[in-house]
Amino acid sequence: MILLIQNEVIKLLLKKKMILIIFLLLIFITLFSYGEKYAYDKNIERLENLSGDMNYDWKSLANQRLKDLDKRLDSPYIPEGGISSIEIEIEQLNYFIENDINPITPSAAKFSVEFVEQGILLFIPLLIVILAADLVSGEFSSKTIKVLLTRAVPRWKILLSKFIALTMMTTILVFIIGVLSTFVSFLFLQRWGLNEPVATGFSLIQGTLNSDYVVLVTRFQYMVLIYSLVWFVSIVLASITLLISVIVNNTASAIGILMAALISGQFLQFFLSDWTLVKYFFVTNLNLTHYLSGSYQVIEGMSLKFSIILLSLWALLSLLISFIVFNREDVLV
Amino acid sequence: MGANILKVNNLTKKIKKKEIIKGISLEINEGEILGFLGPNGSGKSTTLRMIVGLSKPNSGYIEICGYSIKNDYVKAMSNVGCIIEEPNLYSYMSGYKNLEMLGSMSKGVTKKSIDDAVELVGMENRIHDKVAIYSMGMKQRIGLAQALIHKPKLLILDEPTNGLDPQGIHDFREVVKGLAKEKNISVLISSHLISEVQMMCDKVSIINKGKIIRDGPLDEMISTGEVYWVLNDLKKGQKLLKEFFCVGSIIHKEQLIALIDLKELTRINKKFIESGIDLEYVGTKKKTLEDLFLEVTEKQNIE
C-alpha cells in the first residue's frame, strides 16, 4: 500500500502540476503584495496631506481614541455586551502604541491571512482542481487505467492510494500557500507582524453581531487557525474533485464541471438567498474563514458548525460514491 | 500437455442492453498458444477485457490457474500479464520508471526481474528515455516487458502487432514463441491478422458475433482430410486404392489425391510399397486459415 501511494505521489510530481501551481501563486502573491504596499503608501500620503503636517501623527489619534474608549467604559449607560468589545479594542490599541506600530500598517502575516480569506472561494479551489481533476480521468484519457487495473491489486486499493496521495499533496499545497504568501509579501512589506493581537470569535446571533466570546490571539495563532480551515476546505474539495474525476472519465469535462459549480455557487447565494436549499450546496459553505471575522452572512441559519458538518458530509458522500463507481465500472477505453 | 491455466466457461456480457458476448468458453493449457480470431466488432476485445478483470461478465465464470477471478481476484491476476489493444504507458516518465512503477504493484518483482524483462525485449539502450519520444515499436516492446515483469503464467495479448513494421512483427512473434517454449507460458493472442495467428498458434478459436463458431488445434482445423501422394506410377496407385480400400481418387498435376480416413494412411502406404510402387512423398492437403476464416464468418453473416 505504501508503494502504491508512493507511485501516485511520483505521478503527481512528474506531471509537474506543482510547479505550475507554485508559479501561479508566485505571480499572484507578488502582484497583490505589491498592490498592498502601494495602497498603504498612498493612504499615508493622503493622511499626511489631510493633517497638513509632514509628520502625520497616528499616535496622537490612537491616544485620543483610547481616551474616548476609557470614558465610555466609565459611563454607567453602556450595555453589558459592549464592555468586552471595548476592553478588547483598548488592549489592541495599547499593544500598537507600546510597540510603536501604526495599526493600519500591513504585515506579512496579515497579508497571508487576507490572501487565503479572499482565495478560499475561488482561487484555492481552482488550484485543487488543477491538482486533482485528472487524477482518475487522466488515467482514462491516456488509457493507462488498463495497465493499472490489470495488476494483482484490488481496485479500491488503487483509488485509496490515489486519494491518500492527493490528501498529502493538498496538505503540502496549503503549506506552500502559507509560506509563499508570508515570505514574498515580507519582501514588499518588510514586517512580519506575527505577534500583533487579533480579535476573533465573533458570532451572529439573531442578526446582531455578538462579541461575548471574542478573544484576543496573536496574528500567528490566528494564521494557524485560518490555515487549518483552508486545509479542511481543500480536503473537502479534493474529495469532490476525485468524485467528478471518477465519474466523467474525461479531464476537460471534469475541470469544466467543477469550475461551473464553483462559479455558479458564488452568485447562487446572492440571487437565491431566500431559497433555503442553497445553503446545502457545498460552494455556499466554502467561506469558513468569514465566520471568524464576524462578517455579514448572506443566508440565514448558517454557522461555522453547520458549514463544517455539511462539508464533511459532502466529502464523505463523494468518497463513498467514488469508491462504488470505481469498483463497478467497466473499463472500455 | 500440462495443467490447465485458463478456463473460461459460458461467458455472457451485455453492454447498454445489447448482448455482445453470447456464451463463450475457452481453455488453455500450460505452454499453449491460443489464437483468438474474429472480424472487427465480433467481441474479441470484450472477452479479453473480461478475462483480465477490466470488465465484469453478466454470467459465466473465469478461472486463472485455478483461481476464480471473481472470488480470488488478486491471486488470479498475479498470474496474468497483458497488453490490451495497445501498450499504454505514462508518457511523462521514462520506460524504466514505468516498469518500476508497475512492477511495484506485484509481489516479488526485483530490480533484476525488471532488467531481465528489458533485456528480453531488447530495449536496454533506450530504457531511460521518456516514453513520449518512443516509436510505436519501442512502446510495444515496453508493453511486453510490462506484461512480463511479474513472471505471469498466462500472457494475454490483444491485437499486439497493430502498428508494428514487418521486422517488429517478426521480432515480437519470436519473443512470444520463445516464451511459450522455454518458460512454458501460456499465451492467448487475439488478432484479425490470420497469417500471424497461423504462424504462432497451436490452437485457434474463431469468434463471430459474440459466439465461438469453430475451435480446435490448428492442424486439425486447416486439414481437409485430403491426402496426396507423389508416386512413380499414379495409375497403379489409383487402382490399388480402389481395389483394397474402396476409395475413389483423382490424378491432378502429377499427384494422386484422395479423401481418406487418416487412420488408414499407414496401411495404404504399406500397400503401395509392397506392390512395388516408389513412394516419393505423401502429405495432407491443407486449406489456408484464411479460407477457413472467410468460410465460417461468411456463413454466419447469412444466417
XYZ file of C-alpha atoms in Angstrom:
636
model
C 0.000 0.000 0.000
C 2.828 2.419 0.820
C 4.377 1.598 -2.536
C 1.075 2.359 -4.258
C 0.841 5.738 -2.535
C 4.449 6.407 -3.424
C 3.643 5.646 -7.077
C 0.750 8.063 -7.063
C 2.825 10.802 -5.473
C 5.523 10.274 -8.093
C 2.914 10.524 -10.833
C 1.545 13.757 -9.366
C 5.041 15.193 -9.100
C 6.158 14.106 -12.551
C 3.126 15.744 -14.135
C 4.697 18.991 -12.954
C 1.386 20.335 -11.722
C 3.003 21.546 -8.514
C 5.435 23.685 -10.463
C 2.572 25.268 -12.404
C 0.697 25.913 -9.167
C 3.714 27.449 -7.427
C 4.306 29.609 -10.482
C 0.686 30.846 -10.388
C 0.957 31.512 -6.670
C 4.167 33.466 -7.078
C 2.644 35.688 -9.752
C -0.500 36.459 -7.762
C 1.202 36.918 -4.401
C 3.788 39.253 -5.893
C 1.082 41.305 -7.600
C -1.123 41.529 -4.531
C 1.590 42.287 -2.041
C 2.939 44.992 -4.314
C -0.602 46.347 -4.578
C -0.983 46.285 -0.803
C 2.257 48.171 -0.322
C 1.231 50.711 -2.974
C -2.186 51.272 -1.435
C -0.634 51.716 2.007
C 1.862 54.280 0.783
C -0.903 56.206 -0.983
C -3.009 56.103 2.148
C -0.241 57.506 4.352
C 0.394 60.221 1.802
C -3.266 61.159 1.806
C -3.393 61.264 5.599
C -0.304 63.451 5.712
C -1.876 65.869 3.254
C -5.051 65.871 5.294
C -3.352 66.760 8.554
C -1.320 69.381 6.733
C 1.704 68.229 8.617
C 4.632 66.413 7.033
C 4.784 64.137 10.043
C 1.400 62.538 10.157
C 0.999 61.541 13.798
C -1.076 58.411 14.164
C -0.072 58.021 17.796
C -1.961 61.050 18.998
C -5.033 59.854 17.105
C -4.738 56.467 18.742
C -4.308 58.040 22.159
C -7.384 60.151 21.507
C -9.372 57.052 20.664
C -8.037 55.322 23.758
C -9.233 58.184 25.952
C -12.678 58.078 24.315
C -12.941 54.361 24.995
C -11.891 54.760 28.624
C -14.522 57.434 29.061
C -17.175 55.216 27.552
C -16.188 52.366 29.822
C -16.761 54.605 32.834
C -20.205 55.602 31.653
C -22.990 53.761 33.509
C -25.199 53.628 30.380
C -23.287 51.195 28.204
C -24.898 47.798 27.647
C -23.415 44.652 29.231
C -22.238 43.215 25.910
C -20.447 46.392 24.905
C -17.899 46.234 27.700
C -15.952 43.270 26.452
C -15.588 44.637 22.939
C -14.390 47.979 24.276
C -11.887 46.230 26.520
C -10.567 44.310 23.597
C -10.150 47.399 21.473
C -8.287 49.088 24.324
C -5.977 46.135 24.641
C -5.297 46.153 20.892
C -4.595 49.895 20.830
C -2.277 49.606 23.799
C -0.267 46.974 22.002
C 0.173 49.133 18.932
C 1.120 52.212 20.961
C 3.569 50.291 23.123
C 5.225 48.715 20.107
C 5.123 51.914 18.104
C 3.244 50.327 15.214
C 0.592 52.093 13.215
C -2.455 49.751 13.325
C -3.068 50.187 9.623
C 0.455 49.105 8.681
C 0.266 45.937 6.576
C 2.384 42.984 7.630
C 3.342 39.691 6.054
C 1.204 37.644 8.439
C -1.793 39.906 7.875
C -1.330 39.694 4.124
C -1.053 35.911 4.230
C -4.337 35.621 6.119
C -6.104 38.096 3.849
C -4.798 36.275 0.812
C -6.381 32.958 1.770
C -9.524 34.630 3.100
C -10.067 36.059 -0.355
C -8.777 32.968 -2.134
C -10.830 30.367 -0.291
C -13.833 30.908 -2.522
C -12.299 30.570 -5.935
C -8.542 30.745 -6.223
C -7.614 27.920 -3.840
C -10.417 25.653 -5.146
C -9.054 26.317 -8.622
C -5.594 25.166 -7.562
C -7.075 21.990 -6.058
C -8.932 21.340 -9.297
C -5.700 21.760 -11.272
C -4.051 19.271 -8.949
C -6.798 16.668 -8.761
C -9.082 16.810 -11.780
C -7.057 14.397 -13.885
C -6.212 12.033 -11.052
C -8.515 9.313 -12.371
C -9.857 10.821 -15.583
C -6.287 11.332 -16.794
C -5.665 7.610 -16.488
C -8.703 7.040 -18.668
C -7.657 9.658 -21.233
C -4.198 8.167 -21.586
C -5.709 4.671 -21.287
C -3.104 3.796 -18.658
C -6.037 2.795 -16.468
C -5.797 -0.538 -18.304
C -2.304 -1.322 -17.056
C -3.189 0.000 -13.634
C -6.276 -2.167 -13.210
C -4.825 -5.380 -14.610
C -2.208 -5.768 -11.898
C -2.857 -8.003 -8.924
C -4.235 -5.158 -6.818
C -7.906 -4.699 -5.965
C -9.450 -1.551 -7.382
C -10.369 0.037 -4.064
C -6.717 -0.023 -3.053
C -5.761 1.832 -6.195
C -8.349 4.547 -5.592
C -7.456 4.759 -1.917
C -3.776 5.211 -2.744
C -4.745 7.966 -5.160
C -6.848 9.687 -2.526
C -4.135 9.472 0.128
C -1.559 10.831 -2.305
C -3.944 13.651 -3.153
C -4.515 14.429 0.523
C -0.782 14.619 1.063
C -0.244 16.897 -1.899
C -3.161 19.108 -0.845
C -1.664 19.466 2.615
C 1.665 20.395 1.106
C -0.098 22.849 -1.194
C -1.801 24.651 1.702
C 1.544 24.794 3.464
C 3.204 26.204 0.357
C 0.499 28.879 0.043
C 1.169 29.913 3.641
C 4.926 30.002 3.282
C 4.967 31.741 -0.092
C 2.404 34.384 0.806
C 4.219 35.205 4.042
C 7.745 35.335 2.640
C 7.003 37.003 -0.674
C 4.851 39.680 0.929
C 7.578 40.260 3.531
C 9.867 41.331 0.713
C 7.453 44.180 -0.036
C 6.004 44.990 3.360
C 9.163 44.497 5.455
C 7.241 43.479 8.554
C 6.324 40.007 9.895
C 3.651 41.096 12.344
C 3.300 37.650 13.862
C 2.705 38.909 17.397
C 0.033 41.507 16.699
C -3.173 40.912 18.642
C -6.203 39.920 16.591
C -9.776 39.802 17.786
C -11.656 36.672 16.846
C -14.669 34.649 17.924
C -17.484 36.890 16.708
C -20.775 35.190 16.247
C -24.009 36.205 14.701
C -26.964 35.660 16.973
C -30.369 36.589 15.635
C -28.973 39.003 13.130
C -26.819 41.017 15.509
C -23.126 40.732 15.990
C -22.349 39.126 19.292
C -18.938 39.761 20.763
C -19.360 37.903 24.059
C -16.950 35.201 23.028
C -14.396 37.412 21.356
C -10.844 36.673 22.401
C -7.532 38.206 21.517
C -4.994 35.921 19.906
C -1.678 36.674 18.261
C -1.604 37.060 14.490
C 0.385 33.836 14.269
C -2.212 31.852 16.216
C -4.905 33.370 14.047
C -2.947 32.385 10.957
C -2.737 28.766 12.111
C -6.479 28.795 12.753
C -7.315 30.236 9.336
C -4.965 27.865 7.548
C -6.492 24.863 9.320
C -9.851 25.915 7.954
C -8.350 26.402 4.498
C -6.811 22.950 4.758
C -10.156 21.422 5.714
C -11.899 23.129 2.795
C -9.137 21.956 0.462
C -9.514 18.327 1.528
C -13.282 18.529 1.016
C -12.745 19.999 -2.444
C -10.170 17.330 -3.240
C -12.741 14.628 -2.393
C -15.398 16.248 -4.547
C -12.903 16.667 -7.389
C -11.978 12.991 -7.069
C -15.643 12.047 -7.434
C -16.064 14.117 -10.585
C -12.812 12.726 -11.931
C -14.061 9.155 -11.393
C -17.489 9.804 -12.865
C -16.719 11.695 -16.053
C -13.512 9.919 -17.169
C -12.534 12.982 -19.136
C -10.226 15.614 -17.723
C -11.577 18.559 -19.701
C -15.160 17.833 -18.658
C -14.101 17.291 -15.054
C -12.456 20.718 -14.884
C -15.444 22.281 -16.648
C -17.991 20.788 -14.262
C -16.048 21.837 -11.175
C -15.450 25.367 -12.384
C -19.106 25.717 -13.303
C -20.108 24.528 -9.829
C -17.693 26.903 -8.101
C -18.637 29.970 -10.102
C -22.384 29.378 -10.192
C -22.312 28.668 -6.465
C -20.955 32.166 -5.877
C -23.822 34.031 -7.465
C -26.396 31.466 -6.472
C -26.051 32.522 -2.857
C -26.660 36.157 -3.733
C -29.539 35.725 -6.125
C -31.312 32.912 -4.357
C -30.519 33.731 -0.750
C -34.175 33.206 0.231
C -34.190 29.688 -1.052
C -33.031 27.554 1.893
C -31.876 24.706 -0.310
C -28.947 26.814 -1.472
C -27.278 26.577 1.904
C -26.847 22.823 1.431
C -24.718 23.339 -1.686
C -21.024 22.857 -0.907
C -19.868 26.026 -2.665
C -22.073 28.168 -0.427
C -20.270 26.776 2.601
C -16.696 27.165 1.445
C -16.146 30.543 3.044
C -15.404 29.197 6.517
C -12.965 31.957 7.428
C -15.559 34.709 7.420
C -17.293 33.126 10.399
C -14.206 34.004 12.416
C -14.047 37.631 11.406
C -17.750 38.088 12.010
C -18.638 39.463 8.594
C -22.115 39.605 7.191
C -23.957 36.349 6.438
C -25.813 36.239 3.173
C -28.007 33.299 4.030
C -29.638 32.888 7.394
C -29.155 29.838 9.583
C -25.580 29.131 8.605
C -22.842 28.868 11.197
C -19.312 27.542 11.347
C -20.590 24.314 12.840
C -23.266 23.923 10.177
C -20.799 24.515 7.352
C -18.178 22.153 8.730
C -20.688 19.341 9.209
C -22.178 19.927 5.783
C -18.795 19.985 4.040
C -17.742 16.810 5.875
C -20.893 15.111 4.656
C -20.207 16.234 1.092
C -16.671 14.861 1.313
C -17.699 11.518 2.806
C -20.505 11.051 0.326
C -18.229 11.942 -2.582
C -15.649 9.404 -1.454
C -18.275 6.728 -0.952
C -19.747 7.213 -4.412
C -16.260 7.400 -5.956
C -15.331 4.039 -4.495
C -18.588 2.371 -5.504
C -18.435 3.682 -9.071
C -14.732 2.954 -9.489
C -15.139 -0.585 -8.200
C -18.003 -1.471 -10.509
C -17.029 0.400 -13.618
C -16.357 -1.445 -16.880
C -13.198 -0.115 -18.443
C -13.976 0.278 -22.109
C -11.317 2.742 -23.248
C 0.110 -31.000 -22.186
C 0.418 -29.636 -18.692
C -2.002 -28.115 -16.260
C -4.982 -26.026 -17.138
C -4.072 -22.346 -16.954
C -7.137 -20.527 -18.205
C -10.667 -21.759 -18.083
C -13.491 -19.611 -19.364
C -16.963 -21.018 -19.148
C -20.121 -19.805 -20.820
C -19.332 -16.118 -20.546
C -22.001 -13.576 -21.430
C -21.871 -9.816 -21.438
C -24.395 -7.112 -22.162
C -23.296 -3.556 -22.836
C -26.085 -0.988 -22.929
C -28.706 -3.732 -23.219
C -27.052 -5.173 -26.289
C -25.792 -8.697 -25.915
C -22.169 -8.524 -27.046
C -20.926 -11.887 -25.821
C -23.282 -14.838 -26.038
C -21.743 -17.698 -24.107
C -18.045 -18.074 -24.799
C -15.934 -20.923 -23.436
C -12.170 -21.236 -23.784
C -9.429 -23.366 -22.312
C -5.682 -23.006 -22.401
C -3.130 -25.438 -21.025
C 0.397 -24.757 -19.896
C 2.702 -23.611 -22.693
C -0.034 -23.434 -25.312
C -0.614 -20.515 -27.635
C -4.275 -19.973 -28.427
C -5.166 -17.723 -31.317
C -8.399 -15.834 -30.936
C -9.622 -14.867 -34.370
C -12.569 -12.806 -35.354
C -13.663 -9.928 -37.552
C -13.826 -6.396 -36.170
C -16.581 -5.975 -33.619
C -17.019 -9.682 -33.025
C -16.354 -9.429 -29.292
C -12.687 -10.440 -29.099
C -11.613 -7.437 -27.129
C -14.626 -7.537 -24.826
C -13.870 -11.159 -23.983
C -10.227 -10.426 -23.224
C -11.195 -7.431 -21.083
C -13.396 -9.699 -19.010
C -10.560 -12.203 -18.594
C -8.193 -9.528 -17.272
C -10.800 -8.031 -14.963
C -11.344 -4.716 -16.717
C -14.958 -5.548 -17.312
C -17.343 -7.781 -15.422
C -19.283 -10.566 -17.147
C -23.053 -10.808 -16.687
C -22.787 -14.566 -16.279
C -20.308 -17.390 -16.598
C -17.012 -17.827 -14.804
C -13.328 -17.272 -15.429
C -10.589 -19.239 -13.707
C -6.888 -18.468 -13.954
C -4.537 -21.117 -12.543
C -7.486 -22.484 -10.605
C -8.414 -19.142 -9.002
C -11.740 -17.608 -9.826
C -11.311 -14.052 -10.984
C -14.427 -13.044 -9.106
C -13.602 -14.517 -5.695
C -9.806 -14.624 -5.780
C -9.100 -11.559 -7.892
C -5.620 -10.835 -6.543
C -4.375 -14.441 -6.767
C -5.862 -14.887 -10.226
C -4.464 -11.631 -11.556
C -0.981 -12.210 -10.169
C -0.681 -14.939 -12.819
C -1.671 -12.714 -15.717
C 0.280 -10.291 -17.831
C -1.457 -8.438 -20.614
C -1.443 -5.842 -23.313
C -4.962 -4.747 -24.210
C -5.183 -3.174 -27.657
C -2.068 -1.052 -27.398
C 0.694 -0.613 -24.872
C -0.474 2.182 -22.579
C 2.337 3.864 -20.739
C 2.825 7.061 -18.782
C 4.356 9.261 -21.444
C 5.804 11.731 -18.940
C 8.048 9.054 -17.414
C 10.945 7.028 -18.728
C 10.325 3.472 -19.861
C 12.255 2.211 -16.879
C 10.237 4.290 -14.422
C 7.068 2.878 -15.982
C 8.272 -0.664 -15.432
C 9.449 0.095 -11.927
C 6.104 1.615 -11.032
C 4.013 -1.221 -12.455
C 6.431 -3.767 -11.035
C 6.000 -2.398 -7.546
C 2.319 -3.280 -7.785
C 3.075 -7.008 -7.924
C 4.735 -9.090 -5.284
C 8.274 -10.313 -5.763
C 9.356 -8.007 -8.578
C 13.009 -7.154 -8.066
C 15.323 -4.861 -9.950
C 16.696 -7.951 -11.612
C 13.330 -9.068 -12.936
C 12.860 -5.638 -14.493
C 16.322 -5.772 -16.069
C 15.613 -9.296 -17.345
C 12.373 -8.191 -18.954
C 14.089 -5.188 -20.547
C 16.801 -7.425 -21.917
C 14.278 -9.931 -23.230
C 12.537 -7.293 -25.337
C 15.848 -5.713 -26.357
C 15.293 -2.210 -25.013
C 18.451 -1.806 -22.905
C 19.738 1.186 -24.827
C 16.694 3.431 -24.741
C 15.061 2.373 -21.496
C 15.842 5.602 -19.635
C 14.369 7.883 -22.301
C 10.938 9.409 -21.849
C 8.120 7.290 -23.289
C 6.822 10.387 -25.106
C 9.665 10.122 -27.615
C 9.435 6.354 -28.175
C 8.324 4.935 -31.503
C 5.333 2.608 -31.668
C 7.627 -0.403 -31.886
C 9.509 0.646 -28.778
C 6.304 1.226 -26.861
C 5.162 -2.225 -27.922
C 8.371 -3.714 -26.527
C 7.977 -1.887 -23.228
C 4.364 -3.029 -23.227
C 5.513 -6.619 -23.490
C 8.152 -6.106 -20.796
C 5.463 -4.589 -18.582
C 3.334 -7.695 -19.067
C 6.229 -9.979 -18.158
C 7.968 -8.372 -15.175
C 5.989 -10.293 -12.587
C 6.590 -13.625 -14.357
C 2.982 -14.471 -15.185
C 1.843 -17.920 -16.241
C -0.651 -16.509 -18.704
C 0.028 -13.802 -21.218
C -2.907 -12.065 -22.849
C -2.212 -10.080 -25.967
C -4.944 -8.136 -27.707
C -4.008 -7.152 -31.247
C -0.354 -6.996 -30.237
C 1.147 -6.322 -33.633
C -1.028 -3.354 -34.574
C 1.201 -0.592 -35.780
C 4.378 -2.656 -35.970
C 6.534 -2.892 -39.075
C 7.304 -6.354 -40.551
C 10.596 -6.560 -38.669
C 8.814 -5.619 -35.463
C 6.123 -8.211 -36.054
C 8.767 -10.842 -36.677
C 10.732 -9.988 -33.527
C 7.574 -9.888 -31.482
C 6.483 -13.277 -32.751
C 9.853 -14.853 -31.975
C 9.805 -13.477 -28.420
C 6.292 -14.787 -27.750
C 7.037 -18.196 -29.270
C 10.219 -18.391 -27.202
C 8.316 -17.591 -24.018
C 5.830 -20.362 -24.638
C 8.519 -22.905 -25.447
C 11.219 -22.071 -22.916
C 9.307 -20.649 -19.983
C 6.146 -22.635 -20.541
C 3.998 -19.514 -20.503
C 0.533 -19.904 -21.958
C -0.483 -17.221 -24.403
C -3.894 -16.018 -25.519
C -3.487 -13.847 -28.543
C -6.298 -12.094 -30.322
C -5.948 -10.815 -33.806
C -7.658 -10.243 -37.070
C -4.421 -10.941 -38.887
C -4.757 -14.541 -39.947
C -1.211 -15.101 -41.100
C 0.043 -14.001 -37.714
C -2.166 -16.465 -35.897
C -1.245 -19.252 -38.290
C 2.454 -18.685 -37.665
C 2.245 -18.552 -33.894
C -0.582 -20.573 -32.506
C -1.171 -24.180 -31.510
C -4.913 -23.804 -31.166
C -7.407 -21.481 -32.745
C -10.826 -20.224 -31.708
C -12.810 -18.306 -34.250
C -15.375 -15.907 -32.845
C -18.112 -14.053 -34.649
C -20.971 -12.023 -33.239
C -20.197 -12.997 -29.684
C -20.087 -16.730 -30.256
C -17.296 -19.183 -30.864
C -18.059 -20.758 -34.189
C -15.025 -23.016 -34.638
C -12.245 -24.118 -32.352
C -9.607 -26.775 -32.164
C -5.941 -27.459 -32.840
C -4.674 -25.504 -35.800
C -3.543 -28.591 -37.772
C -6.897 -30.269 -37.463
C -8.816 -27.177 -38.431
C -6.982 -26.455 -41.591
C -6.641 -30.024 -42.804
C -9.287 -31.026 -45.321
C -8.882 -34.744 -44.886
C -7.465 -34.966 -48.372
C -4.188 -36.795 -48.839
C -1.882 -36.572 -51.799
C 0.846 -38.931 -52.963
C 3.688 -38.415 -55.353
C 4.271 -41.836 -56.912
C 6.185 -43.117 -59.925
C 3.081 -44.952 -61.109
C -0.009 -42.915 -60.398
C -2.424 -45.157 -62.350
C -1.387 -48.246 -60.410
C -1.803 -46.421 -57.171
C -5.278 -45.326 -58.145
C -6.178 -48.935 -58.958
C -4.832 -50.207 -55.644
C -6.834 -47.631 -53.700
C -9.998 -48.670 -55.474
C -9.447 -52.424 -55.062
C -8.229 -52.666 -51.479
C -9.677 -49.640 -49.749
C -12.754 -48.793 -51.813
C -11.592 -45.177 -52.181
C -12.105 -43.065 -55.270
C -9.268 -40.773 -56.300
C -8.196 -38.355 -58.956
C -4.922 -37.608 -60.624
C -4.059 -33.958 -60.702
C -0.748 -32.268 -61.506
C 1.356 -35.413 -61.093
C -0.293 -36.156 -57.767
C -2.736 -38.771 -56.662
C -5.361 -37.161 -54.489
C -7.934 -38.940 -52.361
C -10.231 -38.259 -49.438
C -9.423 -40.871 -46.799
C -9.632 -41.562 -43.132
C -6.184 -40.546 -41.829
C -6.025 -43.699 -39.676
C -5.853 -45.748 -42.874
C -2.861 -43.824 -44.185
C -0.108 -46.136 -42.845
C -1.866 -49.221 -44.245
C -2.279 -47.563 -47.635
C 1.356 -46.512 -47.752
C 2.458 -50.024 -46.797
C 0.311 -51.468 -49.580
C 1.850 -49.112 -52.151
C 5.365 -50.085 -51.138
C 4.556 -53.801 -51.001
C 3.124 -53.539 -54.507
C 6.430 -52.183 -55.748
C 5.459 -48.541 -56.223
C 8.127 -45.939 -55.402
C 6.559 -43.667 -52.791
C 8.298 -40.351 -53.152
C 6.161 -38.138 -50.975
C 2.898 -38.161 -49.099
C 1.160 -35.299 -47.415
C -2.159 -33.935 -46.250
C -3.718 -31.228 -48.244
C -4.303 -28.032 -46.219
C -6.614 -25.149 -46.651
C -5.220 -21.826 -45.627
C -6.593 -20.489 -42.380
C -7.830 -17.545 -44.359
C -10.123 -19.737 -46.435
C -11.477 -21.299 -43.304
C -11.942 -17.957 -41.630
C -13.806 -16.420 -44.504
C -15.874 -19.559 -44.951
C -17.094 -19.680 -41.353
C -17.592 -15.974 -40.783
C -19.468 -15.539 -44.035
C -21.738 -18.419 -43.286
C -22.591 -16.678 -40.015
C -23.496 -13.494 -41.809
C -26.110 -15.187 -43.923
C -27.850 -16.904 -41.039
